[in-house]
Amino acid sequence: MANQDFLNEINKRRTFAIISHPDAGKTTITEKVLLFGQAIQSAGTVKGRGSGQHAKSDWMEMEKDRGISITTSVMQFPFAGCLVNLLDTPGHEDFSEDTYRTLTAVDSCLMVIDAAKGVEDRTRKLMEVTRLRDTPIVTFMNKLDRDIRDPMELLDEVESELNIACAPITWPIGCGKEFKGVYHLLRDETILYSTGQGHTIQEVRTVKGLDNPELDAQIGDELAELLREELELVVGASHEFEQEAFLAGELTPVYFGTALGNFGVDHMLEGLTEWAPKPQPRATEERDVMAQEEKFSGFVFKIQANMDPKHRDRVAFLRIVSGKYEKGMKMRQVRTGKDVRISDALTFVAGDREHVEEAYPGDIIGLHNHGSIQIGDTFTQGDSFKFGGIPNFAPEMFRRIRLKDPLKQKQLLKGLIQLSEEGAVQVFRPLINNDLIVGAVGVLQFDVVVQRLKSEYKVEAIYEPISVATARWVSCDDPKKLQEFERKANANLALDGGDNLSYIAPTMVNLNLAIERYPDVEFFKTREH
Ligand code: G4P
């Protein structure tokens, strides 16, 4: 039996990530969330736009230059008796693989929508990913300080486009210059908005009840009347919040507010900490592993190099699934079967790296990695199961990479393989020649790779175009047929960074012909670690 203290630690953990379309306000919300979590003193330190300061979660130079967040960082903070782990995800489309993997490490998601724009493309895609595991979703409609679209229409759009029922928890009163606050449907009170409080926690002013004359006095007769009318409609036309449907990923509680004005983020956090699931089980080939199991286990979903130029190391991010991490404990890396003693795992409090003494299911710890840890690796306390479901996606863009100084070929290969292990890019080595082909899901990845090869591996590389349309991982149960395939299709075969056999197709037609020609060979668009 797990002891009560251990169970309490598990029960208070909430691990989530934010999904949104670029510019919807993810960074701003992160900043305000941390402000409420008292992890930072005043908002503005996460990404001090224009002030020369940059997000504590934005680590790399590239990000600073381009103002986009490439890396995934982890922030832990207390809120309402809970310990919240917020996993930041790269917003830019080109880094979607990282985002997908991060979504395997959370138990719930916050979906942020720009209420002036509604459901946007990237949100649609990310929601598809959360569907794979029925991750519970909390929704925040942002930018109410601007002229937004009709709130009812927004809910309809979320319901029809994302196929999830909406249960409004707060309802906005006006918008833009006329934004007065929100009515909290469950608390039956109006929370009033004041402008100019974006950088601090506001003093909360509320009016209890809808028929309270004080409401008319505060927001004006006209808006108060409109609110009463609207709410009648809203209550009739929308769903009530139901915990079970939320946990099944079928219904989302919806909040309205403005991250910039720091209004409504706290309501959302209250809902999230109250309703979002505590650390959930994760599947292995053998069985589901429960959080409350005493033996430690976890999986690596992300590897990041040189987050902080002062610490020139690589860190593997591990999500704890079960048991407790204690400083100095022994862990088994299941893929290699090796037992290692871990005495310097890192935790991430608002981007600062601190050594942790202990950590619990739902927490993320950073393991120092000297090249031996790969994405997808399972660590246990002696068990031999492996967690699954951490995807690699077939790249869609390819370039040949070549050195300016040919003497450094070994260094280039080492760099590329390490970068592919951490999922920054994929590398393919054709069986028939010494080319190195870099494959990416988004074009920005190419720039990152060249930059990192230069700064971390001291090699200057350049790209050349190559006529490759797509790649597939291949496998075949019949060793004889596989051999025959390897012989016949030799010119199109390559090994990826992890030595997995892949088929490199110059055109889609070529790929389709190959699939037809070798019916016993399976061609995979994604590869699970
Ligand atoms: P992202 O991480 O999702 O990409 O979005 P981010 O928070 O960076 O916000 C994108 C832009 O939207 C920023 O403006 C930000 O200030 C603005 N924004 C975020 N929340 C709100 C809100 O509630 N109301 C309004 N009006 N704007 C909001 P920017 O012009 O790109 O940056 P800056 O020049 O203002 O620094």
XYZ file of C-alpha atoms and ligand atoms in Angstrom:
565
model
C 0.000 0.000 0.000
C 1.256 3.395 -0.942
C 1.429 5.678 2.059
C -0.840 8.683 2.477
C 1.864 11.343 2.081
C 2.830 9.866 -1.245
C -0.808 9.780 -2.391
C -1.277 13.392 -1.281
C 1.710 14.444 -3.355
C 0.247 12.714 -6.407
C -3.259 14.044 -5.893
C -2.164 17.636 -5.809
C -0.246 17.505 -9.086
C -1.663 18.939 -12.308
C 0.451 18.691 -15.417
C -0.702 20.594 -18.473
C 0.386 22.329 -21.662
C -1.047 25.208 -23.630
C -2.211 24.642 -27.177
C -2.950 27.601 -29.401
C -2.377 29.221 -32.738
C 0.653 31.538 -32.836
C -0.215 35.007 -31.476
C -3.311 33.878 -29.611
C -1.573 34.819 -26.374
C 0.149 31.705 -25.046
C 3.250 33.552 -23.863
C 1.212 36.266 -22.203
C -0.943 33.718 -20.419
C 2.111 31.778 -19.286
C 3.430 34.988 -17.798
C 0.189 35.646 -15.910
C -0.130 32.054 -14.783
C 3.338 32.309 -13.278
C 2.399 35.586 -11.658
C -0.501 33.861 -9.939
C 1.752 30.948 -9.110
C 4.050 33.455 -7.458
C 6.867 32.032 -9.452
C 7.838 35.467 -10.710
C 7.559 38.822 -9.045
C 5.902 40.855 -11.758
C 4.601 39.890 -15.118
C 6.795 40.989 -17.954
C 9.783 38.864 -17.083
C 8.622 36.002 -19.268
C 8.873 37.885 -22.514
C 9.503 41.518 -21.930
C 8.585 42.634 -25.381
C 10.514 45.664 -26.436
C 12.216 45.881 -23.078
C 15.142 43.749 -24.155
C 14.229 41.080 -21.658
C 13.233 37.704 -22.896
C 11.077 34.891 -21.720
C 12.629 32.860 -19.014
C 11.254 29.978 -20.982
C 12.906 31.102 -24.185
C 16.371 29.720 -24.001
C 18.060 29.773 -27.287
C 19.592 32.653 -29.161
C 17.498 31.789 -32.175
C 14.375 32.310 -30.220
C 15.535 35.659 -29.023
C 16.405 36.720 -32.551
C 13.148 35.615 -34.000
C 10.920 36.140 -31.029
C 9.528 32.653 -31.245
C 9.742 29.910 -28.764
C 11.506 26.824 -30.047
C 12.302 24.900 -26.935
C 9.961 23.222 -24.560
C 10.421 24.374 -21.045
C 8.839 23.278 -17.849
C 7.563 25.465 -15.061
C 6.314 24.333 -11.685
C 4.302 26.495 -9.319
C 1.779 26.197 -6.503
C -1.836 27.261 -6.964
C -4.920 26.668 -4.804
C -3.368 23.818 -2.872
C -2.136 22.150 -6.047
C 1.305 21.906 -7.564
C 0.999 22.798 -11.210
C 3.459 21.747 -13.893
C 3.130 23.810 -17.038
C 4.948 22.434 -20.032
C 5.630 25.101 -22.594
C 5.391 24.065 -26.205
C 6.981 25.685 -29.203
C 4.422 27.827 -30.929
C 5.941 27.845 -34.352
C 4.601 25.304 -36.768
C 8.031 24.084 -37.741
C 8.555 22.615 -34.339
C 5.356 20.673 -34.199
C 7.100 17.369 -33.550
C 8.327 18.701 -30.245
C 4.848 19.882 -29.444
C 3.310 16.521 -30.219
C 5.754 14.759 -27.959
C 5.177 17.228 -25.170
C 1.462 16.508 -25.389
C 2.203 12.873 -24.514
C 3.663 14.061 -21.211
C 0.680 16.058 -19.908
C -2.616 15.087 -18.325
C -4.631 18.046 -19.585
C -4.376 20.995 -21.958
C -5.343 24.617 -21.938
C -6.642 25.711 -25.325
C -6.191 29.429 -25.897
C -8.282 31.060 -28.602
C -8.008 34.610 -29.881
C -11.638 35.628 -29.474
C -11.382 38.101 -32.325
C -10.343 35.313 -34.667
C -11.936 32.119 -33.414
C -10.666 28.620 -34.132
C -7.466 28.765 -36.165
C -5.518 26.232 -38.115
C -2.830 25.277 -35.658
C -5.326 24.817 -32.843
C -7.273 22.471 -35.069
C -4.201 20.335 -35.674
C -3.159 20.256 -32.048
C -6.653 19.299 -30.960
C -6.417 16.299 -33.273
C -3.341 15.224 -31.374
C -4.957 15.603 -27.966
C -7.784 13.429 -29.273
C -5.431 10.484 -29.606
C -5.372 10.227 -25.837
C -8.689 11.970 -25.064
C -6.804 14.607 -23.094
C -9.162 16.862 -21.107
C -9.264 20.425 -22.458
C -9.886 23.711 -20.653
C -10.608 26.671 -22.965
C -9.638 30.318 -22.555
C -11.105 32.898 -24.934
C -8.499 35.635 -24.958
C -8.262 39.314 -25.923
C -11.626 40.454 -24.610
C -10.140 43.944 -24.362
C -10.442 44.017 -28.135
C -13.510 43.828 -30.318
C -14.210 40.144 -30.406
C -16.638 37.965 -32.285
C -20.033 37.103 -30.855
C -19.304 34.793 -27.876
C -22.138 32.413 -28.709
C -20.829 32.121 -32.241
C -17.361 31.340 -30.859
C -18.724 28.492 -28.786
C -20.623 27.155 -31.800
C -17.455 27.248 -33.825
C -15.471 25.340 -31.198
C -18.232 22.753 -30.963
C -18.624 22.208 -34.679
C -15.010 22.543 -35.783
C -13.275 20.831 -32.909
C -16.044 18.440 -32.080
C -16.080 19.120 -28.369
C -19.032 20.368 -26.294
C -18.606 23.765 -24.625
C -19.665 24.541 -21.086
C -19.201 28.271 -20.445
C -18.093 28.828 -16.860
C -17.765 32.574 -17.227
C -19.624 34.850 -19.627
C -18.228 38.152 -20.907
C -19.850 41.502 -20.381
C -19.057 43.653 -23.365
C -15.712 43.684 -25.110
C -13.070 46.082 -26.367
C -13.307 49.450 -24.670
C -16.636 48.369 -23.228
C -15.290 45.228 -21.556
C -16.675 45.268 -18.021
C -15.824 41.834 -16.714
C -17.388 38.380 -16.615
C -20.303 36.721 -14.936
C -19.297 33.455 -13.261
C -22.133 31.000 -13.925
C -21.245 28.575 -11.151
C -20.573 31.176 -8.491
C -23.481 33.401 -9.550
C -21.382 36.510 -9.331
C -19.992 39.160 -11.604
C -16.279 39.826 -11.476
C -15.483 43.358 -12.577
C -12.601 44.270 -14.813
C -10.380 47.278 -14.343
C -7.909 48.376 -16.965
C -4.294 49.152 -16.357
C -3.700 46.217 -14.015
C -1.924 43.949 -16.451
C 1.263 43.576 -14.474
C -0.105 42.869 -11.041
C -2.645 40.688 -9.385
C -5.782 42.792 -9.347
C -7.913 43.466 -6.388
C -11.031 41.450 -7.110
C -14.303 43.360 -7.193
C -17.416 41.247 -7.393
C -21.159 41.674 -7.404
C -23.172 38.758 -6.098
C -26.285 37.661 -8.019
C -27.696 38.707 -11.377
C -30.623 40.720 -10.115
C -28.534 42.766 -7.749
C -29.082 46.511 -8.497
C -25.417 46.987 -7.694
C -24.707 45.224 -10.997
C -26.637 47.879 -12.928
C -24.789 50.535 -11.015
C -21.408 49.021 -11.842
C -21.788 48.109 -15.493
C -24.689 50.321 -16.551
C -28.371 49.494 -17.018
C -28.054 48.649 -20.657
C -25.221 46.127 -20.347
C -26.799 44.621 -17.244
C -30.071 44.056 -19.082
C -28.255 42.627 -22.075
C -26.311 40.293 -19.812
C -29.474 38.957 -18.197
C -31.049 38.338 -21.584
C -27.933 36.732 -22.999
C -27.491 34.447 -20.039
C -30.994 33.107 -20.407
C -30.115 32.150 -23.942
C -26.684 30.820 -23.024
C -27.950 28.602 -20.257
C -30.617 27.220 -22.578
C -28.354 26.707 -25.565
C -25.073 25.503 -24.093
C -23.961 22.545 -22.027
C -23.629 22.386 -18.294
C -20.241 21.438 -16.958
C -19.923 17.721 -16.289
C -16.760 16.354 -14.764
C -17.019 12.975 -16.444
C -17.484 14.358 -19.938
C -14.579 16.743 -19.303
C -12.280 13.935 -18.211
C -13.253 11.947 -21.294
C -12.216 14.890 -23.477
C -15.788 15.344 -24.700
C -16.582 18.664 -23.045
C -14.532 21.737 -22.307
C -15.171 24.396 -19.664
C -14.826 27.812 -21.307
C -13.481 31.002 -19.716
C -13.337 34.514 -21.124
C -10.757 37.160 -20.340
C -7.738 39.096 -21.394
C -4.275 37.825 -20.692
C -2.780 41.199 -21.448
C -5.109 42.886 -18.969
C -4.505 39.991 -16.583
C -8.183 39.272 -16.220
C -9.767 35.837 -16.168
C -6.559 33.817 -16.082
C -7.115 33.153 -12.388
C -10.672 31.896 -13.015
C -9.292 29.498 -15.554
C -6.579 28.331 -13.142
C -9.171 27.708 -10.459
C -11.123 25.489 -12.838
C -8.024 23.734 -14.029
C -6.730 22.914 -10.570
C -10.162 21.823 -9.381
C -11.153 19.651 -12.319
C -8.134 18.649 -14.361
C -6.978 15.120 -13.691
C -4.201 14.231 -11.302
C -1.318 12.253 -12.834
C -2.779 9.607 -15.105
C -1.616 6.075 -15.900
C 0.519 5.495 -18.982
C 0.462 2.447 -21.235
C 3.356 0.052 -21.728
C 3.384 -3.004 -24.001
C 2.538 -5.107 -20.971
C 0.136 -3.102 -18.857
C -0.933 0.346 -17.724
C 1.356 1.798 -15.068
C -0.486 3.710 -12.341
C 0.836 6.851 -10.667
C 0.432 5.443 -7.172
C 2.651 2.433 -7.808
C 5.600 2.676 -5.465
C 8.314 1.793 -7.915
C 9.641 4.675 -9.942
C 9.045 4.852 -13.694
C 8.998 7.521 -16.361
C 9.729 8.302 -19.991
C 11.818 10.822 -21.867
C 9.776 12.998 -24.218
C 12.284 15.667 -25.056
C 15.996 16.268 -25.204
C 17.388 19.732 -25.287
C 20.937 20.902 -25.652
C 22.460 24.041 -24.271
C 19.385 25.629 -22.855
C 21.577 27.934 -20.930
C 24.913 28.801 -22.467
C 26.455 28.673 -18.991
C 25.544 25.013 -18.664
C 26.857 23.449 -21.814
C 25.128 20.141 -21.445
C 22.200 18.266 -22.825
C 19.172 17.621 -20.723
C 16.641 14.843 -21.161
C 13.169 15.751 -19.930
C 11.547 12.843 -18.141
C 7.910 12.688 -17.137
C 7.516 10.678 -13.944
C 4.710 8.155 -14.347
C 4.890 6.288 -11.038
C 6.811 6.228 -7.779
C 9.080 8.855 -6.410
C 12.369 10.273 -7.572
C 14.860 10.668 -4.758
C 18.235 12.228 -5.145
C 20.870 9.556 -5.565
C 18.475 6.800 -6.551
C 19.306 4.094 -9.034
C 17.310 3.927 -12.247
C 17.306 1.418 -15.043
C 17.422 2.693 -18.596
C 15.301 -0.046 -20.119
C 16.586 0.224 -23.706
C 20.182 -0.423 -22.655
C 19.453 -2.434 -19.515
C 21.937 -0.286 -17.639
C 21.429 0.859 -14.068
C 22.518 4.408 -13.393
C 22.665 6.412 -10.208
C 20.998 9.817 -10.611
C 22.030 12.411 -8.092
C 21.712 15.610 -10.040
C 18.296 15.668 -11.684
C 16.989 19.132 -12.412
C 13.657 20.718 -11.888
C 12.410 23.855 -13.547
C 10.928 26.557 -11.432
C 9.989 29.374 -13.803
C 12.943 28.586 -15.998
C 15.511 28.504 -13.228
C 17.203 25.216 -12.884
C 17.399 23.880 -9.396
C 18.522 20.576 -8.079
C 15.644 18.576 -6.679
C 15.744 16.246 -3.749
C 12.560 14.473 -4.717
C 9.875 14.519 -7.379
C 6.561 12.777 -7.898
C 4.306 11.420 -10.648
C 3.245 14.238 -12.950
C 6.518 16.080 -12.378
C 9.146 16.571 -15.021
C 12.773 16.127 -14.109
C 15.785 16.928 -16.235
C 18.484 14.286 -16.531
C 21.954 15.243 -17.644
C 22.638 13.484 -20.849
C 25.967 12.813 -22.419
C 24.526 11.230 -25.502
C 23.270 8.000 -23.977
C 19.637 8.966 -23.557
C 17.177 9.031 -26.452
C 13.683 10.379 -26.849
C 11.220 7.684 -25.854
C 13.555 6.031 -23.339
C 11.864 4.450 -20.344
C 13.496 4.580 -16.917
C 12.361 2.253 -14.123
C 13.389 0.868 -10.796
C 14.311 -2.490 -12.251
C 11.169 -3.170 -14.310
C 11.634 -3.983 -17.961
C 8.458 -2.494 -19.463
C 8.572 0.313 -22.007
C 6.194 3.224 -22.405
C 4.926 3.722 -25.950
C 3.217 6.372 -27.965
C 5.959 8.924 -28.438
C 5.909 9.675 -32.133
C 8.405 10.593 -34.801
C 6.842 11.936 -37.981
C 8.022 11.273 -41.494
C 9.725 14.475 -42.597
C 8.342 16.324 -45.567
C 11.356 18.412 -46.551
C 14.805 17.178 -47.396
C 18.205 18.617 -48.095
C 21.642 17.188 -48.543
C 24.012 18.581 -45.963
C 27.673 19.053 -46.698
C 30.683 20.458 -44.872
C 32.607 23.534 -45.833
C 35.684 21.833 -44.385
C 35.613 18.171 -45.451
C 38.010 17.097 -42.705
C 35.337 17.343 -40.081
C 33.041 14.649 -41.461
C 33.077 12.631 -38.226
C 32.123 15.640 -36.184
C 29.291 16.444 -38.575
C 27.896 12.934 -38.353
C 28.121 12.942 -34.573
C 26.328 16.284 -34.403
C 23.598 15.206 -36.768
C 22.989 11.964 -34.944
C 22.807 13.711 -31.602
C 20.460 16.342 -32.972
C 18.280 13.609 -34.417
C 18.227 11.782 -31.082
C 16.840 14.852 -29.433
C 14.303 15.216 -32.214
C 15.613 18.508 -33.573
C 15.857 17.045 -37.050
C 16.019 13.685 -38.788
C 19.033 12.391 -40.579
C 19.204 9.711 -43.243
C 22.294 7.934 -44.510
C 21.712 6.208 -47.863
C 23.021 2.627 -48.042
C 24.674 3.228 -51.396
C 26.703 6.401 -50.828
C 28.112 8.717 -48.173
C 25.487 11.434 -48.518
C 23.907 12.858 -45.424
C 20.290 13.797 -45.917
C 18.538 15.991 -43.418
C 14.793 15.696 -43.181
C 12.545 18.181 -41.433
C 8.886 18.681 -40.785
C 9.222 22.457 -41.088
C 11.722 24.604 -42.930
C 12.925 26.532 -39.885
C 14.429 23.319 -38.522
C 17.103 23.477 -41.235
C 18.362 26.839 -39.986
C 18.389 25.673 -36.401
C 20.468 22.642 -37.320
C 23.149 24.594 -39.151
C 23.319 27.108 -36.352
C 23.603 24.438 -33.687
C 26.178 22.448 -35.646
C 28.254 25.577 -35.720
C 27.914 26.591 -32.098
C 27.873 23.176 -30.454
C 29.910 20.971 -32.771
C 32.149 23.584 -34.384
C 31.355 22.516 -37.909
C 30.218 24.746 -40.707
C 27.750 23.002 -42.923
C 25.748 24.044 -45.923
C 22.737 22.600 -47.672
C 22.232 21.478 -51.220
C 18.915 20.671 -52.798
C 18.117 17.006 -53.250
C 15.252 15.396 -55.025
C 13.556 13.549 -52.215
C 9.800 13.849 -51.813
C 9.168 11.776 -48.737
C 10.494 9.066 -46.464
C 8.920 6.067 -44.765
C 10.170 3.767 -42.076
C 9.995 0.199 -43.304
C 9.798 -3.199 -41.703
C 8.984 -6.738 -42.726
C 8.249 -9.748 -40.532
C 9.698 -12.205 -43.019
C 13.523 -11.961 -42.900
C 13.877 -13.507 -46.359
C 11.490 -11.071 -47.984
C 13.213 -8.231 -46.152
C 16.572 -9.311 -47.561
C 15.148 -9.427 -51.039
C 13.633 -5.977 -50.555
C 16.923 -4.608 -49.273
C 18.688 -5.951 -52.338
C 16.170 -4.750 -54.910
C 15.327 -1.395 -53.393
C 18.894 -0.732 -52.284
C 19.180 2.570 -54.125
C 16.275 4.002 -52.145
C 17.164 2.724 -48.703
C 18.813 4.602 -45.885
C 19.392 4.365 -42.164
C 18.017 7.073 -39.919
C 19.770 8.514 -36.861
C 18.749 5.535 -34.772
C 19.815 2.999 -37.468
C 16.233 2.271 -38.477
C 15.742 1.219 -42.074
C 13.908 3.815 -44.149
C 12.753 4.200 -47.709
C 13.679 7.467 -49.374
C 11.334 8.250 -52.245
C 12.206 10.751 -54.984
C 8.505 11.160 -55.812
C 5.177 10.129 -54.331
C 4.594 8.015 -57.437
C 7.801 6.143 -56.711
C 6.662 5.518 -53.141
C 3.271 4.243 -54.227
C 4.879 1.904 -56.750
C 7.213 0.554 -54.059
C 4.289 -0.053 -51.711
C 2.534 -1.956 -54.493
C 5.597 -3.865 -55.519
C 6.547 -5.059 -52.038
C 3.261 -6.051 -50.390
C 4.996 -7.830 -47.511
C 6.909 -4.752 -46.500
C 5.206 -2.237 -44.258
C 5.775 1.485 -44.827
C 5.235 3.731 -41.810
C 4.582 7.459 -41.750
C 5.282 7.703 -38.042
C 7.699 5.813 -35.902
C 7.181 5.245 -32.229
C 10.199 5.367 -30.048
P 1.770 33.540 -28.502
O 2.733 33.203 -27.425
O 0.531 32.702 -28.495
O 2.338 33.647 -29.870
O 1.168 34.995 -28.200
P 1.738 36.163 -27.294
O 1.437 35.925 -25.872
O 3.137 36.461 -27.690
O 0.770 37.310 -27.778
C 0.698 37.707 -29.134
C 0.291 39.155 -29.215
O -1.021 39.306 -28.659
C 1.170 40.073 -28.401
O 1.179 41.316 -29.079
C 0.434 40.229 -27.101
O 0.741 41.400 -26.428
C -0.990 40.222 -27.588
N -1.936 39.809 -26.573
C -1.908 38.713 -25.765
N -2.974 38.692 -24.963
C -3.711 39.763 -25.277
C -4.925 40.297 -24.773
O -5.570 39.762 -23.891
N -5.360 41.453 -25.348
C -4.685 42.081 -26.354
N -5.183 43.195 -26.832
N -3.528 41.618 -26.832
C -3.053 40.472 -26.298
P 2.338 41.727 -30.041
O 1.882 42.949 -30.710
O 2.768 40.575 -30.883
O 3.477 41.997 -29.049
P 3.777 43.380 -28.394
O 4.308 44.176 -29.505
O 2.459 43.858 -27.862
O 4.774 43.091 -27.331
